[in-house]
Coordinates of C-alpha atoms in Angstrom, one line a residue:
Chain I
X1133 CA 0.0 0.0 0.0
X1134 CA 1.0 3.7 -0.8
X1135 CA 1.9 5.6 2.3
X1136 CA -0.1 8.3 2.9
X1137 CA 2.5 10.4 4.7
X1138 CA 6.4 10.5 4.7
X1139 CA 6.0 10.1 8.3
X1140 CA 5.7 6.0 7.9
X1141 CA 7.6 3.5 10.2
X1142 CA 8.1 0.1 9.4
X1143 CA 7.4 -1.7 12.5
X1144 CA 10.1 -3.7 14.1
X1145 CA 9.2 -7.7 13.8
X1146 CA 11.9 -9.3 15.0
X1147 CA 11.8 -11.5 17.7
X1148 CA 12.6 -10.3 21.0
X1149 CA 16.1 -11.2 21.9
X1150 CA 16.9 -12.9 25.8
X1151 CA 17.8 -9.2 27.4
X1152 CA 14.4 -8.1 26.3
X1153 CA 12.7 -11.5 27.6
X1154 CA 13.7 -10.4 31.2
X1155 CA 11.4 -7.6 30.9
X1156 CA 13.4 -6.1 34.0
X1157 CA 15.7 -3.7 32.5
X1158 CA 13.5 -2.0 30.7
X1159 CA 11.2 -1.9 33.7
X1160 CA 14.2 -0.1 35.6
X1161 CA 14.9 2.1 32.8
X1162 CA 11.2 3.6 33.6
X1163 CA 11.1 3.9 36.5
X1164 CA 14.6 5.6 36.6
X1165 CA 12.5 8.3 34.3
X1166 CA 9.3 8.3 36.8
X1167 CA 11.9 8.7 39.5
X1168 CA 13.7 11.5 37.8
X1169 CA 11.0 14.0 38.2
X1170 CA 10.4 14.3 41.5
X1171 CA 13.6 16.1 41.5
X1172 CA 12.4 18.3 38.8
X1173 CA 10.8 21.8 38.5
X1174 CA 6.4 21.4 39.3
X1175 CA 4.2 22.7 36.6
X1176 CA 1.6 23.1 38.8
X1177 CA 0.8 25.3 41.8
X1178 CA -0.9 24.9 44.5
X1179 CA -3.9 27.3 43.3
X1180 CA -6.2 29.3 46.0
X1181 CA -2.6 30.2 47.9
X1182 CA -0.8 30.6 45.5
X1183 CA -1.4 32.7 42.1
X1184 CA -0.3 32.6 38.8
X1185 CA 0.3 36.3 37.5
X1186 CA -1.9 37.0 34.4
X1187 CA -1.2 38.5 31.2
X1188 CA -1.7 42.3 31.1
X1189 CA -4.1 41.8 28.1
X1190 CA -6.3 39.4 29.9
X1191 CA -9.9 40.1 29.5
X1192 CA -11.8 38.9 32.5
X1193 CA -14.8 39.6 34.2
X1194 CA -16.7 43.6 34.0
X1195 CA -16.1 46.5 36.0
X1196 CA -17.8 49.6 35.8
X1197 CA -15.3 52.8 36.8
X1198 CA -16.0 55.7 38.2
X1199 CA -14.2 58.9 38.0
X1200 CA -12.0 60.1 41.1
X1201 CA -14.7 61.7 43.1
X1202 CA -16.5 58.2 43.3
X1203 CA -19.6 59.3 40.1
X1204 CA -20.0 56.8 37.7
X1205 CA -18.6 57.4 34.2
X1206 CA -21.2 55.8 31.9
X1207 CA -23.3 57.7 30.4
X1208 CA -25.5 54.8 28.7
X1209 CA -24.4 55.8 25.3
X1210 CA -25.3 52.0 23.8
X1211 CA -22.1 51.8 21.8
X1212 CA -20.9 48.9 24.1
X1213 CA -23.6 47.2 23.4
X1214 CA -24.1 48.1 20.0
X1215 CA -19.8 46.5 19.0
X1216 CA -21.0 43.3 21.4
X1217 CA -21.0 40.4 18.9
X1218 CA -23.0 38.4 21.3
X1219 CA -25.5 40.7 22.6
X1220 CA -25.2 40.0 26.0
X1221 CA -25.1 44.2 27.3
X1222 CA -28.2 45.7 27.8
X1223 CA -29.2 49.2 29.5
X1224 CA -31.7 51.7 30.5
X1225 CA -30.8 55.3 30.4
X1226 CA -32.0 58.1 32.8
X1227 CA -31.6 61.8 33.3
X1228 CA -30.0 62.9 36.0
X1229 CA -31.8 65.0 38.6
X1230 CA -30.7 67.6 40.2
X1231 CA -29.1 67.0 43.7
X1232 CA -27.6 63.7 41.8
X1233 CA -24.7 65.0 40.5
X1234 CA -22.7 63.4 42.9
X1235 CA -23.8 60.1 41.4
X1236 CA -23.2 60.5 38.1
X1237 CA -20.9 62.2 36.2
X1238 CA -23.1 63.8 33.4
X1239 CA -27.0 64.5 32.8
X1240 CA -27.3 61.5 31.2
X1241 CA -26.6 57.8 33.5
X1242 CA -27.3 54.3 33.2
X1243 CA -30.0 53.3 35.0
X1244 CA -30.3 50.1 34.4
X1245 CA -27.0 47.9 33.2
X1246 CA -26.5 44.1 32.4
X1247 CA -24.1 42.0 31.3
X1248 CA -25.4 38.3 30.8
X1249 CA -22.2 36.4 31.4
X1250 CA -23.6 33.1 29.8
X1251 CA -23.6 35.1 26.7
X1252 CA -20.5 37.1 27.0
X1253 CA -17.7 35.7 25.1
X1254 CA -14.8 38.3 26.9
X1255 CA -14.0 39.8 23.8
X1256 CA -13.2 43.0 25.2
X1257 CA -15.3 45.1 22.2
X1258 CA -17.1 46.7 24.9
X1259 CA -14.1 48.1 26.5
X1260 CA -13.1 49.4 23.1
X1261 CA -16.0 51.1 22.3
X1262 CA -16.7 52.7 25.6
X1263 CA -16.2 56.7 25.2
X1264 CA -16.0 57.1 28.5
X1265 CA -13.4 55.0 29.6
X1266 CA -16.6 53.1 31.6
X1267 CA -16.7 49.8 31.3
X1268 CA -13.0 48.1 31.6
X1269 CA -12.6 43.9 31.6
X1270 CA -10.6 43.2 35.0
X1271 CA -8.3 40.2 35.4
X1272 CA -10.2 38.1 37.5
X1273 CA -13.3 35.4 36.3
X1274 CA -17.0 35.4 36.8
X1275 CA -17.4 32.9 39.6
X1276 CA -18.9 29.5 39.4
X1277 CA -22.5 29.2 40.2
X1278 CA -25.4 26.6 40.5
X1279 CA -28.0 28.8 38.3
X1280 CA -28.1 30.6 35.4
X1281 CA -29.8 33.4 37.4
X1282 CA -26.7 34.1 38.8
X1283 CA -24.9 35.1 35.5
X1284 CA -26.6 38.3 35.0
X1285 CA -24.7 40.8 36.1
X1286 CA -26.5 43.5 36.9
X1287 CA -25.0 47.5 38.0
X1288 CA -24.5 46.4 41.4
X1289 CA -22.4 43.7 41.1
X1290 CA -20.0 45.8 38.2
X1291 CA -19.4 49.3 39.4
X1292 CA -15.6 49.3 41.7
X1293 CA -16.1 50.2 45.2
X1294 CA -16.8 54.2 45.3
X1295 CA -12.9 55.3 45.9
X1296 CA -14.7 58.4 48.3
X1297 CA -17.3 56.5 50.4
X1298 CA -15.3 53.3 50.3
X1299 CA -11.4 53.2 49.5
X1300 CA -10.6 50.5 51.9
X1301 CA -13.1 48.2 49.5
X1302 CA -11.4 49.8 46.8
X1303 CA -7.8 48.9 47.7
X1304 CA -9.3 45.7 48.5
X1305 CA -10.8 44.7 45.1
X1306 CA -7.9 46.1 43.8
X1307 CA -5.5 43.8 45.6
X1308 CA -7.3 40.9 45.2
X1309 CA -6.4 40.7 41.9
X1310 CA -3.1 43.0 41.1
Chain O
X1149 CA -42.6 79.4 -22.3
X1150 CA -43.7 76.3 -23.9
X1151 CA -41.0 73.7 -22.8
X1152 CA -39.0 74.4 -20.3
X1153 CA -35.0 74.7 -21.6
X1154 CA -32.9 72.0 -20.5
X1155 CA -29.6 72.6 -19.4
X1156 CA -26.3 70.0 -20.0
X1157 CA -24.2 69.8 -16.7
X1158 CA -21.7 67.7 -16.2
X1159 CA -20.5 66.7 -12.3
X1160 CA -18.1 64.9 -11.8
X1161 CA -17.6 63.8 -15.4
X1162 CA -21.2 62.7 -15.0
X1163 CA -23.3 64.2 -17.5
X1164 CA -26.7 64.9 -16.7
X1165 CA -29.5 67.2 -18.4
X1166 CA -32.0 69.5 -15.8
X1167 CA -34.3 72.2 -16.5
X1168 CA -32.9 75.1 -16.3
X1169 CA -33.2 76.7 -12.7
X1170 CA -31.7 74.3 -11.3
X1171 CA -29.2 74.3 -8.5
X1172 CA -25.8 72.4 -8.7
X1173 CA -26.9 70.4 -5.5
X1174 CA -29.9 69.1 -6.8
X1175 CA -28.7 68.5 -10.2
X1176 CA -26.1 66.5 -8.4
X1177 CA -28.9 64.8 -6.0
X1178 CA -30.2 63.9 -9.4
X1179 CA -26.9 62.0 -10.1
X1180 CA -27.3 60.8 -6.4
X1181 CA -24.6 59.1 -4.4
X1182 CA -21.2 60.5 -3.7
X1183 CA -21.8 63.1 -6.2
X1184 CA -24.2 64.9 -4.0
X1185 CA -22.2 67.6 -1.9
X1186 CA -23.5 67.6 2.0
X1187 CA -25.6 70.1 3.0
X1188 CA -26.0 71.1 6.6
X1189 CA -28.2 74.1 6.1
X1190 CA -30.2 73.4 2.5
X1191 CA -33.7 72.0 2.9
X1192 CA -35.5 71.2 0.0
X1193 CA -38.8 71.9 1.2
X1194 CA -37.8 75.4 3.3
X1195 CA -38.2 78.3 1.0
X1196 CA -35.0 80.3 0.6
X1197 CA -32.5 77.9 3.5
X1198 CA -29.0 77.3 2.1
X1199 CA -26.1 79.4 1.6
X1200 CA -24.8 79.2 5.3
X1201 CA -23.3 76.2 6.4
X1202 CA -20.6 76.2 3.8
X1203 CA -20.5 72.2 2.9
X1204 CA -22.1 72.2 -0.2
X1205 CA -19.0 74.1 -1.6
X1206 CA -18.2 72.7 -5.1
X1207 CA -15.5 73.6 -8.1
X1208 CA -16.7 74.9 -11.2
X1209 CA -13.9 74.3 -13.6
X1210 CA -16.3 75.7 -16.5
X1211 CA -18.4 78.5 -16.0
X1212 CA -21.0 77.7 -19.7
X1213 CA -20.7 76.6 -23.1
X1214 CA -20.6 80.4 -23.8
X1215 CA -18.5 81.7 -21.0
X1216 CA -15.9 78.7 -20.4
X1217 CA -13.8 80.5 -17.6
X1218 CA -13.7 78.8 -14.2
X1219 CA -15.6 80.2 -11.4
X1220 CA -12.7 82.0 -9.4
X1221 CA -13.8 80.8 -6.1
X1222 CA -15.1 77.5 -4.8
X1223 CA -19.2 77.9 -4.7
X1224 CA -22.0 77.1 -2.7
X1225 CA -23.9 74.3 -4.9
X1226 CA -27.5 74.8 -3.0
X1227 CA -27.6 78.6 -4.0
X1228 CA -25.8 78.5 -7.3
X1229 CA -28.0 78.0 -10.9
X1230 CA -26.3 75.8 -13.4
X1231 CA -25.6 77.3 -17.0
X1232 CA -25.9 75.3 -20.0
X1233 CA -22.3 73.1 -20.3
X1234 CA -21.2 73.9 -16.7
X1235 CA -18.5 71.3 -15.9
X1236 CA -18.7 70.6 -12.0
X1237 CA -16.5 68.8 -9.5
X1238 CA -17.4 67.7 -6.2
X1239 CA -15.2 64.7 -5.1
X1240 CA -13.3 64.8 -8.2
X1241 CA -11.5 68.2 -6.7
X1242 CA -8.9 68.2 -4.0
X1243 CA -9.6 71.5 -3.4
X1244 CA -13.2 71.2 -2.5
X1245 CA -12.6 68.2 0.2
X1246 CA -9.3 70.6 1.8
X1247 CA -12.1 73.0 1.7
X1248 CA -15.0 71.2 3.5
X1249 CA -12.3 69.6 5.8
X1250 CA -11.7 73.2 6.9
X1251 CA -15.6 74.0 7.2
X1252 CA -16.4 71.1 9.3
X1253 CA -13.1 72.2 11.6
X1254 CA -14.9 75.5 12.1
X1255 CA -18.2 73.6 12.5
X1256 CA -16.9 71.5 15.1
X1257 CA -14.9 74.5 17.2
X1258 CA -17.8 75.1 19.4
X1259 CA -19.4 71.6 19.4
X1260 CA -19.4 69.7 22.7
X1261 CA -18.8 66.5 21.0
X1262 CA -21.2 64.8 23.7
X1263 CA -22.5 62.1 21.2
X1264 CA -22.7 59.8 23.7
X1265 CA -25.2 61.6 25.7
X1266 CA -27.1 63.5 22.5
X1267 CA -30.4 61.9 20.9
X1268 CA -29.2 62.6 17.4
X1269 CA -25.8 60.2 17.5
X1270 CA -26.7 57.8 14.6
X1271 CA -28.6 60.0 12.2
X1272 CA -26.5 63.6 12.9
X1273 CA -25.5 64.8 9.8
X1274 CA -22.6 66.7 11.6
X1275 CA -21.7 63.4 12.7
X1276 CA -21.7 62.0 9.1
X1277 CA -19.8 64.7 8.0
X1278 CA -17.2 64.6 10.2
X1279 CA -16.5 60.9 9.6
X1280 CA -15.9 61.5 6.2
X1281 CA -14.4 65.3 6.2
X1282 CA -13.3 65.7 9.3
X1283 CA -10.5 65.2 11.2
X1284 CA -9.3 63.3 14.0
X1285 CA -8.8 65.8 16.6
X1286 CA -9.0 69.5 17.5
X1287 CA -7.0 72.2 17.4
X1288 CA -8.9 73.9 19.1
X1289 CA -7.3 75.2 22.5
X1290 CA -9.9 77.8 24.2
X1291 CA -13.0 77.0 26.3
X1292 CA -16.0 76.1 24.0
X1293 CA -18.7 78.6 24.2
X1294 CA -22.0 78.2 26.8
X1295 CA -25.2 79.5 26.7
X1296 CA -27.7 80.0 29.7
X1297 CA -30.4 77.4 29.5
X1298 CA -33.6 77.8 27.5
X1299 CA -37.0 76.3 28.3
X1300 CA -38.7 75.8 24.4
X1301 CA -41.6 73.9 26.1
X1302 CA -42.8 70.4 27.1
X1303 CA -41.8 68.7 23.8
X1304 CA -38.8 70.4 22.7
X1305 CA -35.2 70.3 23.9
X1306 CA -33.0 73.0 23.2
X1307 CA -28.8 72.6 23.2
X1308 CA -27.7 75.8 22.1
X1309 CA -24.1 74.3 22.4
X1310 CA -24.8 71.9 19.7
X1311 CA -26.7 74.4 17.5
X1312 CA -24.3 75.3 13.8
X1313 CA -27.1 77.8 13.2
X1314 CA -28.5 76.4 10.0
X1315 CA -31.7 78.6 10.2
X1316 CA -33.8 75.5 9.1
X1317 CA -35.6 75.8 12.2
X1318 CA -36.4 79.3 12.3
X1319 CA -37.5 79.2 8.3
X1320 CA -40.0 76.0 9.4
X1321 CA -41.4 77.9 12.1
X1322 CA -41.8 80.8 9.9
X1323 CA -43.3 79.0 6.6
X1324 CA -45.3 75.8 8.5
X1325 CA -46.5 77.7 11.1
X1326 CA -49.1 81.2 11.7
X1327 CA -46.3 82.5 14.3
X1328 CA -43.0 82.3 14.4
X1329 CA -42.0 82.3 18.2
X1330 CA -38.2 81.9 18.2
X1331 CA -35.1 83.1 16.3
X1332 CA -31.4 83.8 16.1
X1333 CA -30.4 85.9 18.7
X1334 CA -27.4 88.2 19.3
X1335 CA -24.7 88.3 17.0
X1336 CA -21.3 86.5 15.6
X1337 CA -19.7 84.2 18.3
X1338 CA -22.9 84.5 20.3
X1339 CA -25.7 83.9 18.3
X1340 CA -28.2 81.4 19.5
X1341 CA -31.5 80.1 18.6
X1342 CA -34.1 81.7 21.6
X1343 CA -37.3 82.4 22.3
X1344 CA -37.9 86.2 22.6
X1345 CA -39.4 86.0 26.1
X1346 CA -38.5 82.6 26.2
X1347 CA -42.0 82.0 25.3
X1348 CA -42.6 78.2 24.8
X1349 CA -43.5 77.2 21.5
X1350 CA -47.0 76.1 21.0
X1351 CA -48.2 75.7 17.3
X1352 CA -49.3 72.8 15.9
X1353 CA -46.7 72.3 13.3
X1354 CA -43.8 73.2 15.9
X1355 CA -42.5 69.8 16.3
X1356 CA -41.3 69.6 12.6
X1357 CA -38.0 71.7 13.8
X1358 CA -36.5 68.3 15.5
X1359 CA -37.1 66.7 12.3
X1360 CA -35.3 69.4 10.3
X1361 CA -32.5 69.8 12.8
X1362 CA -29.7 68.5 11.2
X1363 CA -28.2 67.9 14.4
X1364 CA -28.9 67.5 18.1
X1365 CA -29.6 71.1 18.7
X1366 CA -33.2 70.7 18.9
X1367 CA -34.6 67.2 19.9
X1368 CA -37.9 65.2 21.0
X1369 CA -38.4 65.8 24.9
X1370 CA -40.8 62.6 24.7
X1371 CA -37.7 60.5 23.4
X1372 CA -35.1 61.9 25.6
X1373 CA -32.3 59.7 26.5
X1374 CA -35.4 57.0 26.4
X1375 CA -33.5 54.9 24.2
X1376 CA -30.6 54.6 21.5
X1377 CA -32.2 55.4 17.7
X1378 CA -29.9 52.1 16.3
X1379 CA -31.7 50.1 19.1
X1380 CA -35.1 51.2 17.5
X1381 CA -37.1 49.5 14.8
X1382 CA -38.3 52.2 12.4
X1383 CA -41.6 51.2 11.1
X1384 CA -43.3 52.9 8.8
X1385 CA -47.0 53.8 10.0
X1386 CA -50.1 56.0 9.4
X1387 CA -53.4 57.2 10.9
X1388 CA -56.5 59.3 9.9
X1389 CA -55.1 62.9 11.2
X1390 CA -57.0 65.7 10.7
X1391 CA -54.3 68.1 10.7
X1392 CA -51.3 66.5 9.1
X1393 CA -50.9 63.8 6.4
X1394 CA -50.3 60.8 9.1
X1395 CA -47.7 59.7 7.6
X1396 CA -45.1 59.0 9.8
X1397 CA -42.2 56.5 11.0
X1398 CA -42.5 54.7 14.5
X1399 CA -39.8 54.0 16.2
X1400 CA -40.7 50.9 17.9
X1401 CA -38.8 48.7 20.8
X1402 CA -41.0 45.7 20.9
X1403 CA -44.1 47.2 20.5
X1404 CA -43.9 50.4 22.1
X1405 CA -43.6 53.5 20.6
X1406 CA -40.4 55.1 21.4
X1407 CA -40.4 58.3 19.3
X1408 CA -42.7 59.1 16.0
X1409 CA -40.8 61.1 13.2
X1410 CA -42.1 62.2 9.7
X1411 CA -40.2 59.9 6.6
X1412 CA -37.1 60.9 5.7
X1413 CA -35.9 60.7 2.1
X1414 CA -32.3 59.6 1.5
X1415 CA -31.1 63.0 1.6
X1416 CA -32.9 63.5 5.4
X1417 CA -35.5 65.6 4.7
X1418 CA -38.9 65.0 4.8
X1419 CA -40.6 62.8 2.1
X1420 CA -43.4 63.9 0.3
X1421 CA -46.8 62.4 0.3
X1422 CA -48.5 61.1 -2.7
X1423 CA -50.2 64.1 -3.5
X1424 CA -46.6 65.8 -3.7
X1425 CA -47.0 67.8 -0.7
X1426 CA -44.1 68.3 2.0
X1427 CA -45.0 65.0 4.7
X1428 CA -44.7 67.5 7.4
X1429 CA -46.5 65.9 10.3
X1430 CA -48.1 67.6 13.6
X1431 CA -47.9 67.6 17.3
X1432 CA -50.7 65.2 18.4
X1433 CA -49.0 62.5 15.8
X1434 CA -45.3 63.2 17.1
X1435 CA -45.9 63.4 20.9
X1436 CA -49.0 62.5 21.8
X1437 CA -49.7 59.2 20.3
X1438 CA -47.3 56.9 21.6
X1439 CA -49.3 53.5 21.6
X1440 CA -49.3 50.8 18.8
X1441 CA -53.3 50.9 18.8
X1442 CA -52.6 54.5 17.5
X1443 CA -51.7 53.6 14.2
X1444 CA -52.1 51.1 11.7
X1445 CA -48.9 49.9 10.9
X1446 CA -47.4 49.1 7.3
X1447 CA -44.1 47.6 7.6
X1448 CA -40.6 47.7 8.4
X1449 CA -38.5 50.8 6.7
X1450 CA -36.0 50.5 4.1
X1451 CA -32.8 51.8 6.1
X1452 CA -29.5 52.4 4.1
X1453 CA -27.1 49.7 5.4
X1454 CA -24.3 51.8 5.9
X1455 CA -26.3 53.1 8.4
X1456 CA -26.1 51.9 11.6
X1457 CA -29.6 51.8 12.4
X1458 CA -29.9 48.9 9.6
X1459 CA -28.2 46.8 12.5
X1460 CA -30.3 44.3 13.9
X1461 CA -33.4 45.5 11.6
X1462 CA -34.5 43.8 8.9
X1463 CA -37.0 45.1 6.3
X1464 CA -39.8 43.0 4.5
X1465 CA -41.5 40.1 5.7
X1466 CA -38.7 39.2 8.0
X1467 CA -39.5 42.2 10.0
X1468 CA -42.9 41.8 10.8
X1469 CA -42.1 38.4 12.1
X1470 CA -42.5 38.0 15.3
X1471 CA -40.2 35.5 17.6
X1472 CA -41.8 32.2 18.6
X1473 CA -40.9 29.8 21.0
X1474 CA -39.6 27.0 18.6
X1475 CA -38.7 24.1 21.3
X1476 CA -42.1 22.2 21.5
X1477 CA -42.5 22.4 18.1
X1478 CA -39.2 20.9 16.7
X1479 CA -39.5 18.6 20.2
X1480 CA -42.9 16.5 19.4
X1481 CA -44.7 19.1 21.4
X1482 CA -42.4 18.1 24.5
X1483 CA -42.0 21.3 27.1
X1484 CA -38.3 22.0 27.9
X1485 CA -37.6 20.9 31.6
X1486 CA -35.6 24.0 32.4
X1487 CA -36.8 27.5 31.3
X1488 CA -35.3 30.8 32.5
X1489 CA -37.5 33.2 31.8
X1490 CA -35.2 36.4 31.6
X1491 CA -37.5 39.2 33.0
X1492 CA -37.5 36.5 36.6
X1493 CA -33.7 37.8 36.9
X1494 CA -32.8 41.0 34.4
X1495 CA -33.7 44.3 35.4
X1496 CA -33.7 45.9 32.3
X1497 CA -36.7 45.4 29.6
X1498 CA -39.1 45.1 32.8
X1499 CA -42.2 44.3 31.3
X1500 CA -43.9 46.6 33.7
X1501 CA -42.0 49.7 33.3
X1502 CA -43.3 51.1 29.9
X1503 CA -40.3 54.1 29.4
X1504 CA -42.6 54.9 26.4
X1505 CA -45.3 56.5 28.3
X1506 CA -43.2 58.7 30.7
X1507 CA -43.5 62.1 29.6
X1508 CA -40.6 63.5 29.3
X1509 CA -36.9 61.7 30.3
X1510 CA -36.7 58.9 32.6
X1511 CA -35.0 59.7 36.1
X1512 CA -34.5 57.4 38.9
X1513 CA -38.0 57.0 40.5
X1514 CA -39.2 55.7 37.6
X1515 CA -36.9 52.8 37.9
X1516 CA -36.9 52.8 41.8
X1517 CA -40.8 52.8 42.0
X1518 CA -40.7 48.7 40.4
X1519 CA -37.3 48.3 42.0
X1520 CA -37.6 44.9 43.9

């Protein structure tokens, strides 16, 4: 038959020869190589202690920013959710009253916003469309969970800890994952 | 006259033959596509508007048949006639884009650039025009002008910082309506569009300035910040209106009525209705009716799909589909064991919360009232 690749090995048909017979050597000679890695450098680590650094372009799970005096910097201007390939942003817009502009940073806020996670595919289109330098993907995962109801994210769970009313949480989140 | 004398005109090597009379612009709309120049200020149906905004400015390499000379200056296509063998370029002449680069620079000096908060992003024309003339930043170095807030009313919104005073407004007010209530104030750097005792306006025909607006200067306080226009689903709709035509396109979410606006042609002014008459449409059709059961419905529109509110929408039969649930039926009529249903967890889209019906913007009671 033609070989299909240049690949190919004949295999070896000999018969075995009386070194081989003894099966032992050979047994020996793996177990020498078994042996030989305990000595050598572990792949793994041992994971909720320790931490593996990740890559400054990793696109994890949503935050929502706000500017240095603690207002939120979207402004529900739908082009995140307008470059998201798989539809998963959705938002509600609102004006903002007065007495609130130390919520939001201009007259316009999102209300409402929500990332489904089961549909985001962490392409990170969202963070570059925002305008407003709003919506950033962090470098941690969305958690593990029994539901789907617990995948949609909701304003809540993405805005960062208010850096006026709450640095310490701040710090904290920050830490957690720097 | 018995005939009317057609003129030869040739625009961008394109040759084309229009009654004399004519402007360059719309001999060149007549071409259509890229051939048209912009126009910020022209409106069609507005009796004597053009002639400010500057971005219609075209070459003329060859004045007539009788007179070949070459205009000496670039010129305003929406105010000038065409003669008989004028030779025209638009796009063809570098020294009509350097020019309209430079006019949308000085459009843009004072504008706030706050797209992401305006109505208008998506179908601005100063947006448009500044994708394809402008540039990519300013060099602009001083604060941008400010103007203290005007009230035009419970339907209108007023930016005066957005405003390239086009005039269309004040020359709709003026021809649609019996009383014109605002105008350009002050002068130069300052001018603004104002009431004169910032007296709201209240004629039945007022509501036409949002749709002439070629940008988000003057916009639809029963749409505001309610909802992205590329989000929308512009249907095309009518009803029996006894003071407009009733022609008009829905903007629809669902099947709630976000916004209703008159049709605009391809050029963004308003289409006319069979009988040839200016589509303008009235108050009670633009703010008032704001339920499906208000209008009989005729279809998806035709969007241009370089726009981007031709994403997601789909014209013909595929848009008047409506979504089904599909499981049972490909399943033998089985019911899946497991279905989210997504209003039981998302907050957004709350089927009880109809934005469409709130007057005027959305602010936070509205969402706090069905906040569980």
């Amino acid at each position: 038959m033609q070989a299909l690749t240049n690949r190919v090995k004949e295999v070896n048909r000999k018969p075995m020869s009386f070194m081989e017979k003894l099966y032992l050597p050979a047994i020996f000679k793996g177990m020498a190589i078994t042996f030989s890695h305990i000595f050598k450098k572990k792949p793994t680590i041992q994971y909720p202690e320790q931490k593996r650094e990740f890559s400054p372009v990793f696109r994890g799970l949503h935050v929502l920013n706000r500017d240095e005096e603690g207002r939120e910097r979207c402004t529900a201007c739908g082009l995140c959710a307008v470059a998201c390939p798989a539809e998963a942003i959705t938002m509600e817009a609102a004006e903002r009253l007065p007495g609130e502009e130390h919520l939001y940073r201009e007259e316009k806020y999102a209300a409402r916003y929500e990332i489904n996670m089961l549909r985001c595919i962490f392409c990170g289109l969202c963070e570059e469309a925002c305008p407003k330098d709003a919506v950033y993907l962090s470098e941690t995962f969305a958690p593990a969970n029994y539901t789907r109801k617990g995948f949609v994210y909701g304003k809540e769970d993405l805005l960062i800890p208010n850096p006026k009313t709450d640095p310490q949480g701040l710090a904290e989140a920050r830490g957690q994952h720097i | 006259m018995s005939e009317q004398q057609l003129f030869k005109v040739t625009i961008d090597n394109i040759t084309i033959e229009v009654p004399a009379g004519t402007t360059i612009l719309n001999a060149a709309r007549k071409i259509g596509g890229d051939v048209a120049p912009p126009a910020m200020c022209y409106y069609s149906k507005l009796e004597g508007s053009g002639g400010k905004c500057r971005t219609c400015l075209v070459e003329v390499s060859k004045g007539s048949e009788k007179d070949p000379r070459p205009m000496p200056k670039l010129v305003a296509s929406c105010r000038t006639t065409i003669m008989d063998g004028m030779e025209v370029k638009n796009i063809t002449s570098e020294k009509v884009l350097d020019a309209r680069a430079g006019v949308v620079e000085f459009l843009l000096i004072n504008h706030p650039l706050d797209c992401p908060i305006c109505d208008q992003a998506g179908e601005c024309h100063l947006q448009d025009l500044s994708y394809e003339h402008g540039s990519e930043s300013t060099r602009y170095e001083f604060q941008r002008r400010t103007f203290k807030k005007h009230d035009l009313g419970p339907h209108i919104q007023l930016h005066m910082t957005r405003c390239i005073l086009c005039y269309r407004c004040v020359f709709t007010a003026d021809q649609l309506t019996q009383k014109r209530e605002h105008g350009v104030l002050d002068r130069g750097d300052h001018a603004e569009i104002a009431t004169f005792i910032e007296k709201s306006l209240d004629n039945d025909f007022i509501g036409n300035v949002i749709d002439v607006c070629p940008v988000g200067a003057l916009t639809d306080k029963t749409f505001r910040f309610k909802n992205r226009v590329w989000f929308l689903k512009p249907m095309d709709a009518h009803r029996d209106c006894p003071t407009c035509s009733g022609r008009v396109t829905l903007w629809n979410r669902g099947d709630e009525v976000y916004r209703v606006t008159a049709r605009k042609d391809e050029w963004g002014e308003i289409e006319d209705t069979p009988e040839g008459k200016p589509g303008w449409i009235c108050n009670t059709c633009r703010f008032e009716k704001k339920k499906t059961s208000d209008w009989i419905i005729e279809g998806p529109r035709n969007i241009n799909r370089h726009s981007v509110i031709a994403q997601g929408h789909y014209a013909g039969k595929i848009g008047t589909n409506k979504p089904t649930e599909t499981f049972a039926a490909v399943n033998d009529g089985r019911k899946p064991h497991l279905l989210m249903d997504i209003h039981s967890v998302s907050q957004v889209n709350k089927p009880e919360v109809k934005l469409s019906l709130i007057d005027g913007p959305a602010h936070s009671d509205a969402f706090k009232k069905n906040n569980d």
